[in-house]
mmCIF file of C-alpha atoms and ligand atoms in Angstrom:
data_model
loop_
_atom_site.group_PDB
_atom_site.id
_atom_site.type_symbol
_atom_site.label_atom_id
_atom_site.label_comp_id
_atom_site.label_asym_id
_atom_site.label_seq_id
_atom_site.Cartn_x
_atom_site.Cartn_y
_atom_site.Cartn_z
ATOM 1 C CA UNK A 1 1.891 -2.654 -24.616
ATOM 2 C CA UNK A 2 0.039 0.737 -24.496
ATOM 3 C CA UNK A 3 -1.874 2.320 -26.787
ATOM 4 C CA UNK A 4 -2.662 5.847 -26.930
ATOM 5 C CA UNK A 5 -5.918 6.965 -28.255
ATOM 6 C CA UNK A 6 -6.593 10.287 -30.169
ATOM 7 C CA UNK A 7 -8.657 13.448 -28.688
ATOM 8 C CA UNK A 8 -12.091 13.284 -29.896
ATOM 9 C CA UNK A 9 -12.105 9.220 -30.492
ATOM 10 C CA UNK A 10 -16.043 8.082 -29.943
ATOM 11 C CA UNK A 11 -17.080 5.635 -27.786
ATOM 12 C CA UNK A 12 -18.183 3.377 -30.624
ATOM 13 C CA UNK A 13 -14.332 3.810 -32.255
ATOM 14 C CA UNK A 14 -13.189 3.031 -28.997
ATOM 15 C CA UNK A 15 -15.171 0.289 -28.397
ATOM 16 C CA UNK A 16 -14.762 -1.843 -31.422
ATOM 17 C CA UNK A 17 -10.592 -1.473 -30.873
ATOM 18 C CA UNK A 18 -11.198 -2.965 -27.400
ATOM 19 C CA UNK A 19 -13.594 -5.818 -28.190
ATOM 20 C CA UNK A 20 -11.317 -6.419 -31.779
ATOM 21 C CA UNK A 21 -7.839 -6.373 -29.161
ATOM 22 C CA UNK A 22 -10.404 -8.841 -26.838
ATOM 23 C CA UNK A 23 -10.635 -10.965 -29.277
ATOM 24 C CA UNK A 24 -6.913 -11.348 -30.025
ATOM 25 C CA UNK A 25 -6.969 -13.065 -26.248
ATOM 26 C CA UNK A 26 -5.331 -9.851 -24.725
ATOM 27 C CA UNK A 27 -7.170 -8.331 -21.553
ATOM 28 C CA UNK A 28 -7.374 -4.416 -22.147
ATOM 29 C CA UNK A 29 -7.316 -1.603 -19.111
ATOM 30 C CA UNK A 30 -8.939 0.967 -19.971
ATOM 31 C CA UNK A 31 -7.346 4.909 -18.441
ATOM 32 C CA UNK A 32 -9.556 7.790 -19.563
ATOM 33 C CA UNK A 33 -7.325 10.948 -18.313
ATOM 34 C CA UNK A 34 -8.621 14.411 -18.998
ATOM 35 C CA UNK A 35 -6.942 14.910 -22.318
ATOM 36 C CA UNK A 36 -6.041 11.325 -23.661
ATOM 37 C CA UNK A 37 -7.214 7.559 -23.010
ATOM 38 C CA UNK A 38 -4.693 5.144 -22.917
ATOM 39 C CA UNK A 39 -5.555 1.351 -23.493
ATOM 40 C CA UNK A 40 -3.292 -0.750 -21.796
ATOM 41 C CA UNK A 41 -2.732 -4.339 -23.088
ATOM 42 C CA UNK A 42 -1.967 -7.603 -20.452
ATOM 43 C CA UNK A 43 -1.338 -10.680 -21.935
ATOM 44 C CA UNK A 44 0.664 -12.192 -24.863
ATOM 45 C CA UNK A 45 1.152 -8.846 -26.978
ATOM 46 C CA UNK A 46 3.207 -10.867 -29.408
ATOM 47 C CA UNK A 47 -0.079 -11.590 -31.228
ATOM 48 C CA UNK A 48 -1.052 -7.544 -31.978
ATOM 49 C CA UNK A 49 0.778 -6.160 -35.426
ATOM 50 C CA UNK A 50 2.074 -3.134 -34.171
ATOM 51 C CA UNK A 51 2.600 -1.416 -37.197
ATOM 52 C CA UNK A 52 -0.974 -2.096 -37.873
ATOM 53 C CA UNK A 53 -2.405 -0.997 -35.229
ATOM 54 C CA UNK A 54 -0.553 2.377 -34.887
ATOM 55 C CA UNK A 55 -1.606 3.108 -38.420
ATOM 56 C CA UNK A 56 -5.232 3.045 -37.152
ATOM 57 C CA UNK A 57 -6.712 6.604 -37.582
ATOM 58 C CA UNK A 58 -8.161 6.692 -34.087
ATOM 59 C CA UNK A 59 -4.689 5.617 -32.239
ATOM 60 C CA UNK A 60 -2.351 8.248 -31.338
ATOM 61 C CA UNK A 61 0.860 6.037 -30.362
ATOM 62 C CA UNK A 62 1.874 2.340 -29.588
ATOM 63 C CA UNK A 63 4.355 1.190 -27.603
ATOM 64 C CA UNK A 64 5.918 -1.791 -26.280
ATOM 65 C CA UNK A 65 6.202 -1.352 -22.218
ATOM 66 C CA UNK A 66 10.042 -3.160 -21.314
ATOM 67 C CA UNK A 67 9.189 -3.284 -17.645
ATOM 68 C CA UNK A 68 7.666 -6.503 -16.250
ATOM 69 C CA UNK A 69 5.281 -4.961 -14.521
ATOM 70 C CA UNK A 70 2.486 -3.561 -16.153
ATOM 71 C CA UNK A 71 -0.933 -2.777 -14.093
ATOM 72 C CA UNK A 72 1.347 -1.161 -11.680
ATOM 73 C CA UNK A 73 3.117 0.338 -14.454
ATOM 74 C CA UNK A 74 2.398 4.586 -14.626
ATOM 75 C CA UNK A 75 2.298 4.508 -18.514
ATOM 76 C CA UNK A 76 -0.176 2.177 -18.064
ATOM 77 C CA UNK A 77 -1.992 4.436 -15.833
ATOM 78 C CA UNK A 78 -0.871 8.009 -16.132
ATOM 79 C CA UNK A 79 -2.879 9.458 -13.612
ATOM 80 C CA UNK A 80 -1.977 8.607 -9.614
ATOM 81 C CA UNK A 81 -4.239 6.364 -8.747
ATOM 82 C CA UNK A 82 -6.322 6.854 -5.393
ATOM 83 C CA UNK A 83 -7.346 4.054 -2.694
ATOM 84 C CA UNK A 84 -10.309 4.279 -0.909
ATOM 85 C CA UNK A 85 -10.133 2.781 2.577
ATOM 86 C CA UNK A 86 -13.275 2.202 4.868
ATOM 87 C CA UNK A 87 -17.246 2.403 4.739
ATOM 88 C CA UNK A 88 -19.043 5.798 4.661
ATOM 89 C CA UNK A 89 -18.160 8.874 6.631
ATOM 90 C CA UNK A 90 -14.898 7.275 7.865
ATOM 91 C CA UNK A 91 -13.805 6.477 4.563
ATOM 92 C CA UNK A 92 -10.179 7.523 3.685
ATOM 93 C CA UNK A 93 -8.770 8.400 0.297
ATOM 94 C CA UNK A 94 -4.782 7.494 0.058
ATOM 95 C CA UNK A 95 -2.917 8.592 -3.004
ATOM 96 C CA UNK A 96 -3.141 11.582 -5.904
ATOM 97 C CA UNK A 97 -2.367 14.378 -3.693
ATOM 98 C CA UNK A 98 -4.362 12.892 -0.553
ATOM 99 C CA UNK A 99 -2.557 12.140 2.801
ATOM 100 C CA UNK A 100 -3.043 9.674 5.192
ATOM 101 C CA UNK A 101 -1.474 8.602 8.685
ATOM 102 C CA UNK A 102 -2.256 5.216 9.758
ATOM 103 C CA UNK A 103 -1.213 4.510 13.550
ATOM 104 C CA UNK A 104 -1.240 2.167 16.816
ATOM 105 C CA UNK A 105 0.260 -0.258 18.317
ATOM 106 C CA UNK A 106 2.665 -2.855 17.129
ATOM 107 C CA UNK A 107 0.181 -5.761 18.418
ATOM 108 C CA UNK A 108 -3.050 -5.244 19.783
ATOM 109 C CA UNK A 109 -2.750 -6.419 23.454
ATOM 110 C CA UNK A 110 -6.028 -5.393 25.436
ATOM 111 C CA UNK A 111 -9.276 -3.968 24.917
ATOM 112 C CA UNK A 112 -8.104 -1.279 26.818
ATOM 113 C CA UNK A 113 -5.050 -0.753 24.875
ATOM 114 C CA UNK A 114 -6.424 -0.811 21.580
ATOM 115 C CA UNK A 115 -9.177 1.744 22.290
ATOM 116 C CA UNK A 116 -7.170 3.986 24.449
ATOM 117 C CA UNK A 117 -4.617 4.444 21.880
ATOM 118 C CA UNK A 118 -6.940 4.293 18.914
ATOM 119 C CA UNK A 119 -9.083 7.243 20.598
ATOM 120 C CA UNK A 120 -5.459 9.100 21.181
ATOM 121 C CA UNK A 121 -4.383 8.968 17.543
ATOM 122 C CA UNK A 122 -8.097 10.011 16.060
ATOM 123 C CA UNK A 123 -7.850 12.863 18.582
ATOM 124 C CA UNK A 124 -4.042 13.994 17.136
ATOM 125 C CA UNK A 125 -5.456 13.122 13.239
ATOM 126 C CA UNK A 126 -4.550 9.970 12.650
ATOM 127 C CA UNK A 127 -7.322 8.901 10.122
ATOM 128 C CA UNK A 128 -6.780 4.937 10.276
ATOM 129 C CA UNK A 129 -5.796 2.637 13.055
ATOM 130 C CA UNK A 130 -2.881 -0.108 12.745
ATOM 131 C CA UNK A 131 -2.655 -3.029 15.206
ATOM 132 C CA UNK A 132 -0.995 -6.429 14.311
ATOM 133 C CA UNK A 133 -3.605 -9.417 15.170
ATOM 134 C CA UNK A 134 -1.002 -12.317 13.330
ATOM 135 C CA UNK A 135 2.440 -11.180 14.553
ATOM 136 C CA UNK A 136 5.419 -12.735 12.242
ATOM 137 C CA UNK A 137 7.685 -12.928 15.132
ATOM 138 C CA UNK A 138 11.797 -13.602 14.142
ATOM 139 C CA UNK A 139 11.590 -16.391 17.709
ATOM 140 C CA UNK A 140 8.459 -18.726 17.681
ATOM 141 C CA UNK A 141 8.852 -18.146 21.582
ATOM 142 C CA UNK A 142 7.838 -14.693 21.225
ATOM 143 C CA UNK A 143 4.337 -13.389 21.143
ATOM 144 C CA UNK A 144 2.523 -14.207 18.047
ATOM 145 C CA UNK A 145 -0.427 -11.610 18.456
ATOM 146 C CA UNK A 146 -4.420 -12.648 19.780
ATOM 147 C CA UNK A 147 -5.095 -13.727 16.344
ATOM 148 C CA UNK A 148 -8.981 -13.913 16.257
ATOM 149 C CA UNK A 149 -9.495 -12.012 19.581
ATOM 150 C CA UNK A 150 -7.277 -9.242 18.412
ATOM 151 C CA UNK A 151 -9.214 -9.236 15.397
ATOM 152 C CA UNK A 152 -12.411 -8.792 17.627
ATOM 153 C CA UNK A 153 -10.713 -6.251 19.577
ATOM 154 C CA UNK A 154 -9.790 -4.166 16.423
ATOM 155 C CA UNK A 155 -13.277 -4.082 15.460
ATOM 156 C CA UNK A 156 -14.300 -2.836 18.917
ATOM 157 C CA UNK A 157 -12.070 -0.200 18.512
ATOM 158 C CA UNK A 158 -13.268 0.732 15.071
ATOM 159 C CA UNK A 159 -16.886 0.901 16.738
ATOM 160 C CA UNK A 160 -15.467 3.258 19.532
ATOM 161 C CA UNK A 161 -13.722 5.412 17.342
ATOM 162 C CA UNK A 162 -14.839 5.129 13.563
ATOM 163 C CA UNK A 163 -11.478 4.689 12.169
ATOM 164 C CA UNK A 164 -11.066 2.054 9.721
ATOM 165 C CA UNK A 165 -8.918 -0.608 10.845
ATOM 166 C CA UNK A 166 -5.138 -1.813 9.175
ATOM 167 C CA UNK A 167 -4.065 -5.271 10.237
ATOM 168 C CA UNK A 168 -1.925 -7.960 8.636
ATOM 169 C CA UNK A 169 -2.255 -11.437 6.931
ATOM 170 C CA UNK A 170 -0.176 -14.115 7.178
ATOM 171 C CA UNK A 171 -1.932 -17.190 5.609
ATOM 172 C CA UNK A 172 -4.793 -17.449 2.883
ATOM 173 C CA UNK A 173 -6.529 -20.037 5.036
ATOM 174 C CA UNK A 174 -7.417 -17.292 7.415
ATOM 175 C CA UNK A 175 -8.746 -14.823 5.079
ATOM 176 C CA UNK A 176 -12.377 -15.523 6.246
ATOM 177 C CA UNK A 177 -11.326 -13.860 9.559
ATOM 178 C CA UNK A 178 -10.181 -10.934 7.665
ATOM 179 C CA UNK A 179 -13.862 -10.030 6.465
ATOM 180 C CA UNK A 180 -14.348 -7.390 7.199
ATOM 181 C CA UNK A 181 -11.386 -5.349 7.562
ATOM 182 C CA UNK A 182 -10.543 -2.589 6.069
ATOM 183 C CA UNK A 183 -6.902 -2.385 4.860
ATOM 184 C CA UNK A 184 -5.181 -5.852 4.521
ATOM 185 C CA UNK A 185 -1.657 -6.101 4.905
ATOM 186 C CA UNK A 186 1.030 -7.814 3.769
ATOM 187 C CA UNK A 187 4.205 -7.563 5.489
ATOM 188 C CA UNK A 188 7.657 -7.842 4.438
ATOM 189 C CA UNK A 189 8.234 -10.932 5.398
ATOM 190 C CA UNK A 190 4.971 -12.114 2.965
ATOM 191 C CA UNK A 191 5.830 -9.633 0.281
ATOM 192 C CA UNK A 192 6.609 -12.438 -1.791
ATOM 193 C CA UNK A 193 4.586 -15.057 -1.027
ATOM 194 C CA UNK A 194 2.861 -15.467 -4.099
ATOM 195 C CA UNK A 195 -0.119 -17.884 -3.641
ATOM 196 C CA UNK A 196 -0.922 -15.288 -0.738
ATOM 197 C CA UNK A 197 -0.646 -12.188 -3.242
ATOM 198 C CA UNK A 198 -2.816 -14.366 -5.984
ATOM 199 C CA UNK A 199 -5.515 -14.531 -3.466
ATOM 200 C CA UNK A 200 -5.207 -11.181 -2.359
ATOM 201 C CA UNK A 201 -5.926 -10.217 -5.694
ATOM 202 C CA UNK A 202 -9.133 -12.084 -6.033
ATOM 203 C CA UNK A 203 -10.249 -9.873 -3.655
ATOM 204 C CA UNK A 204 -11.678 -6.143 -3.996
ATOM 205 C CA UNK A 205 -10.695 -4.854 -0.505
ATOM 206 C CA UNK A 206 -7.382 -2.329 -0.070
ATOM 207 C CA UNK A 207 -4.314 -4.476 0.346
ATOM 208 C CA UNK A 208 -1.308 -2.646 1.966
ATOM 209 C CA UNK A 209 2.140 -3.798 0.260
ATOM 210 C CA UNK A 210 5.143 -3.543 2.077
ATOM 211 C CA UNK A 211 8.525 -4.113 0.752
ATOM 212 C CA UNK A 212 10.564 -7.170 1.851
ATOM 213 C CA UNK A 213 13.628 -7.200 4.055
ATOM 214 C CA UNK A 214 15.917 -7.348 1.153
ATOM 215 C CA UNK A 215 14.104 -7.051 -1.677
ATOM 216 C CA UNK A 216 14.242 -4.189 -4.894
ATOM 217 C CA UNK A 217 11.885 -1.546 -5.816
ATOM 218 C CA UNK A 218 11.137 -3.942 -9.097
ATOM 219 C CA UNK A 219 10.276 -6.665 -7.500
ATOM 220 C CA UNK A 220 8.305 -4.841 -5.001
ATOM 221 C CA UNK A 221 6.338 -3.387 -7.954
ATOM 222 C CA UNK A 222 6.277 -7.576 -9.533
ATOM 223 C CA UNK A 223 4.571 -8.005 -6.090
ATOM 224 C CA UNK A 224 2.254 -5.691 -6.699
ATOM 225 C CA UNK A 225 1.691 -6.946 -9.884
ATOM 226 C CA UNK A 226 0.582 -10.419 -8.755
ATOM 227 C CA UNK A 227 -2.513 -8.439 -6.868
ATOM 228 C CA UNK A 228 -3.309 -6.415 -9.802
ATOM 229 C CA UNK A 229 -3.012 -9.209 -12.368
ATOM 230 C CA UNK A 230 -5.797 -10.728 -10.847
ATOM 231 C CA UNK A 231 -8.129 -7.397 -10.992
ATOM 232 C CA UNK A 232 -7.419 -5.930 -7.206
ATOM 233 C CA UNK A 233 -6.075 -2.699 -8.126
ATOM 234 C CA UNK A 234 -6.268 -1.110 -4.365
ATOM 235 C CA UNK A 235 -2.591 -1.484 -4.046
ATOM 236 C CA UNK A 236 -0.595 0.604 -1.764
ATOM 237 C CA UNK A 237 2.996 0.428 -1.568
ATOM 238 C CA UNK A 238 4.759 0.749 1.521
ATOM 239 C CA UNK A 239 8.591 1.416 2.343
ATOM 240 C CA UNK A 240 9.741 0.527 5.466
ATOM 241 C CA UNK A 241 13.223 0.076 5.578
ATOM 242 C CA UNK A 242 15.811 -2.384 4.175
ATOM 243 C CA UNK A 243 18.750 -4.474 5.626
ATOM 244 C CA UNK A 244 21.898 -3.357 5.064
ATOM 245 C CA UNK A 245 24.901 -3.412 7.082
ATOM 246 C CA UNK A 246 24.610 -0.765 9.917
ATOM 247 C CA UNK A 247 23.737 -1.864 12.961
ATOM 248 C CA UNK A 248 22.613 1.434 15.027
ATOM 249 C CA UNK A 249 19.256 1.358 12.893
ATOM 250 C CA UNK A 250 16.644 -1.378 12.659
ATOM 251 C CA UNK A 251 17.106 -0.989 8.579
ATOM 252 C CA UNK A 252 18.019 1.651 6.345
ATOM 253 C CA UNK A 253 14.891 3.711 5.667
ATOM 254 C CA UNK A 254 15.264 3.932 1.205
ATOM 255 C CA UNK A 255 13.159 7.477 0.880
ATOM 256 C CA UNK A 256 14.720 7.702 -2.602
ATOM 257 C CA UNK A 257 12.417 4.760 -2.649
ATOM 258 C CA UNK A 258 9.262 7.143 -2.629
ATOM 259 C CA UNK A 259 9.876 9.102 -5.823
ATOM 260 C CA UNK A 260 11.413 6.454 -7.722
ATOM 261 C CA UNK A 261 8.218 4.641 -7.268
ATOM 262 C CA UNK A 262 6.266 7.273 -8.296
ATOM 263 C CA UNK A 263 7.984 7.838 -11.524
ATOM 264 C CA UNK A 264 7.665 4.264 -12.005
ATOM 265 C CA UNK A 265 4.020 3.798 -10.786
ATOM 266 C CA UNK A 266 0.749 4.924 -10.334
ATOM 267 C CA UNK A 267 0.197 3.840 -6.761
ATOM 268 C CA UNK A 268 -0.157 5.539 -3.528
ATOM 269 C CA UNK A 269 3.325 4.954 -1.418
ATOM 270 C CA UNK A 270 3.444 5.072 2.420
ATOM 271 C CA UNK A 271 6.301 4.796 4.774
ATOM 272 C CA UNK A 272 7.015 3.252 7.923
ATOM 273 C CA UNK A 273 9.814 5.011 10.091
ATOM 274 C CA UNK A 274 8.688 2.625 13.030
ATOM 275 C CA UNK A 275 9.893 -0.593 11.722
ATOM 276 C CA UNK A 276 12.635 1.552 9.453
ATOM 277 C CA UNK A 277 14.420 3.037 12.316
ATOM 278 C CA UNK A 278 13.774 0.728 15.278
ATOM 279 C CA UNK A 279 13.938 3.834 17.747
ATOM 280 C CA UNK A 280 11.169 5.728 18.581
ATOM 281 C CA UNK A 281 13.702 9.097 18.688
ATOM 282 C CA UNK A 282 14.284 8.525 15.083
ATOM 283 C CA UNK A 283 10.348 8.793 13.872
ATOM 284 C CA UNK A 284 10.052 12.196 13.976
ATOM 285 C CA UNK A 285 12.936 13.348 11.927
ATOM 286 C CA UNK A 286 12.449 10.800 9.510
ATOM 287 C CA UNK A 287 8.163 10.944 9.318
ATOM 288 C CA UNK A 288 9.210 14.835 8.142
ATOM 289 C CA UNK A 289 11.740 13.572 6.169
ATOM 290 C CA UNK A 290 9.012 10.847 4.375
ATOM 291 C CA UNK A 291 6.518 13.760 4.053
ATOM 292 C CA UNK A 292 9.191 15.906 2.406
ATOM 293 C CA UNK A 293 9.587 13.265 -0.050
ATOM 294 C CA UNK A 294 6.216 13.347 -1.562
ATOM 295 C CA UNK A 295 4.944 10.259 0.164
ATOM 296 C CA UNK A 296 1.025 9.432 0.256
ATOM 297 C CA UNK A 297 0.841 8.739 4.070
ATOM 298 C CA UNK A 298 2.806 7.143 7.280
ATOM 299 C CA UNK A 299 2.397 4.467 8.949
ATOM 300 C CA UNK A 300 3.645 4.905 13.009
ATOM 301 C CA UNK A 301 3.366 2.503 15.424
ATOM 302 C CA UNK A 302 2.084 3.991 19.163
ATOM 303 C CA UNK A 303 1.654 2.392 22.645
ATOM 304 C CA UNK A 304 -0.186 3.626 25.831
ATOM 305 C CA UNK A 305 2.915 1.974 27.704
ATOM 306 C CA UNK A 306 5.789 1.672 25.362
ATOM 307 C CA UNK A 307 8.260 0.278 27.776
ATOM 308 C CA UNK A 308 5.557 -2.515 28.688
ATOM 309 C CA UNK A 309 4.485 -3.765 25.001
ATOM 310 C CA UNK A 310 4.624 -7.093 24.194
ATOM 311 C CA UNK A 311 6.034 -6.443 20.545
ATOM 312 C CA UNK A 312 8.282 -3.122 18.953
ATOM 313 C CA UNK A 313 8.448 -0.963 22.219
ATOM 314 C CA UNK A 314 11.609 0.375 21.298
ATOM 315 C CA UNK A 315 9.862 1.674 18.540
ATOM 316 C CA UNK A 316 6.539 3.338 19.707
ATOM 317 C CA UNK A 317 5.766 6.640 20.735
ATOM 318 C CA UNK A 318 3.485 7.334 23.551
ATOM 319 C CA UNK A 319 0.349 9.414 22.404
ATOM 320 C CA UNK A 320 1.741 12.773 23.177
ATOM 321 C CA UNK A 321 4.937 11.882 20.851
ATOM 322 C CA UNK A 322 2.623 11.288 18.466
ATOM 323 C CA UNK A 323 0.589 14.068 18.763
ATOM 324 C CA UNK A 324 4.211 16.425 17.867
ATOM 325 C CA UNK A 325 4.903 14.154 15.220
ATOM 326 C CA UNK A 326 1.702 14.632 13.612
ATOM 327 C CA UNK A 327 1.715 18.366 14.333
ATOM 328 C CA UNK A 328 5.209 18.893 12.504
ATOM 329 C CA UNK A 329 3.692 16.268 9.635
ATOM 330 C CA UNK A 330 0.733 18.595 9.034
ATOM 331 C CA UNK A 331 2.874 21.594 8.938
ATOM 332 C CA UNK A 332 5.232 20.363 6.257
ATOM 333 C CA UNK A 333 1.850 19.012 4.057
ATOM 334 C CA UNK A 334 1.061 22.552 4.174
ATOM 335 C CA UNK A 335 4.203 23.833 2.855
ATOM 336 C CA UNK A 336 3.945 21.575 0.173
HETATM 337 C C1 LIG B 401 4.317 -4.499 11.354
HETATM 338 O O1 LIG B 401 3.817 -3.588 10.655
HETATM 339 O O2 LIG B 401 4.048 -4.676 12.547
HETATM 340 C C2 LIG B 401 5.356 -5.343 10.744
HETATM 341 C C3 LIG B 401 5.632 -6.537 11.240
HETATM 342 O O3 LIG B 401 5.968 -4.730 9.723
HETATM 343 P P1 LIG B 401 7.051 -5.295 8.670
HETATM 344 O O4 LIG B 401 6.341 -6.386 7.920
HETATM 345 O O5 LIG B 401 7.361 -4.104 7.836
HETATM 346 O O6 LIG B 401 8.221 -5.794 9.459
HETATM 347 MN MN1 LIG B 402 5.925 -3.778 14.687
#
């Protein structure tokens, strides 16, 4: 349930409704937009009269919000909401009209790798750095990633460069190695691994959503939803292709994904035309394409030596295919 406060409510009015709506068991999230506040109500609703409380003389409108999701909600929220990623002068600011491109390597591999390519991307204005640490490989034979090491290698590479670092989780029992890092994410194979999510959202750190395999925009947003329940609100959404029944693609990149979700939510979205297309010819075209869309930021995965990664070659760009791609990305921010 929302409810809609009146210009020129005081902040005594306003906070006797929220302790009295406290009181009814019902947590309260509080939006204070430029013209109106809107109170937005989690819990059992069931228990607030609404014809009461919209005849309160300080309450502009009530109503009931249908959707299950309700942090995520945008009438919960009105305004986009904007993610800070990263300590200090590095720090990033995804969503609400600010762009971000996240990029490196599928897996982090080397030192040498990692910093090479993270020093690359900075220089072509990439502002974060992606490298997989936990890989959730389809073949258990295949390389699973250098787990703590890469971890350590990541943060070298932060050092070297400044840019705060992206990697993913797999497991709640190794969210002590995850520290310090500054954009957590969950991958589409974890997108709905709840327990994971729950803990997630115990935390305060940026967690980076991305939708499952086969799963729909809702229940990407119900994902997000388990995160903010708990109080994380640092959500971002990101779309990186579904399964569907082409085979010449990896997945089917969904951009009607991007403004769908922002008419139905608050958060930042990103896309990934790396793990989308499966073809590294394809990111171009399609990382314009995202941008066109309206989307908050990319995510592209790079390699020093494409044909020679040990995860997603097929995929990567080398530096200097990068470097275009961002160009052309730039230009089209600036004709929007
Ligand atoms: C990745 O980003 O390397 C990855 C495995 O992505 P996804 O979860 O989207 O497949
Ligand atoms: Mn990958």
């Amino acid at each position: 349930m929302i409810a809609v406060l009146k210009n020129g409510v005081t902040e005594a009015q306003k906070n006797n409704l929220i302790d009295w709506l406290k009181s009814l068991g019902l947590g309260v999230h509080v939006s204070e937009g430029q013209y109106q506040t809107v109170l937005g109500l989690i819990g059992d609703t069931s228990k607030v009269d609404i014809d009461l409380l919209n005849g309160l003389d300080i309450i502009d409108n009530v109503t009931r919000i249908s959707e299950p999701f309700k942090c995520a909600n945008r009438r919960f929220h009105p305004q986009d909401t904007i993610v800070e990623v990263g300590l200090g002068s590095n720090k990033v600011k995804i969503g609400g009209g600010n762009f971000a491109i996240i990029a490196g390597p599928c897996s982090v591999e080397s030192e040498e790798q990692i910093i090479e390519v993270a020093k690359a991307v900075k220089q072509s204005g990439a502002t974060l750095l992606r490298g997989g640490a936990f890989k959730p490989r389809t073949s258990p034979y295949d390389f699973q990633g250098l787990h703590g090491e890469g971890l350590k290698l990541l943060r070298k590479a932060r050092e070297a460069t400044g840019l705060p670092i992206v990697t993913e989780i797999m497991s709640a029992a190794h969210l002590d190695l995850f520290e310090d890092v500054d954009l957590i994410q969950v991958g589409a194979r974890n997108m709905q691994n709840f327990e994971l999510l729950k803990e997630l959202g115990r935390l305060r750190r940026p967690i980076l959503l991305k939708r499952g395999l086969a799963n729909t925009l809702k229940e990407l947003l119900m994902s997000a939803e388990y995160i903010m329940s708990e109080g994380n609100e640092n959500v971002i959404l990101c779309e990186r292709g579904i399964r569907s029944f082409d085979t010449y693609t990896r997945n089917v990149l969904d951009l009607s994904a991007v403004p769908m979700l922002k008419e139905l939510s608050h958060l930042p979205i990103i896309v990934d035309p790396s793990h989308a297309t499966g073809k590294s010819r394809l990111v171009k075209p399609m990382s314009m394409a995202a941008t066109a869309s309206g989307a908050d930021g990319l995510i592209i995965e790079v390699h020093n030596d494409p044909i020679h990664a040990l995860c997603d070659g097929a995929q990567s760009l080398t530096p200097e295919q990068f470097d275009e791609v961002a160009k052309k990305v730039f230009t089209i921010r600036e004709i929007l």
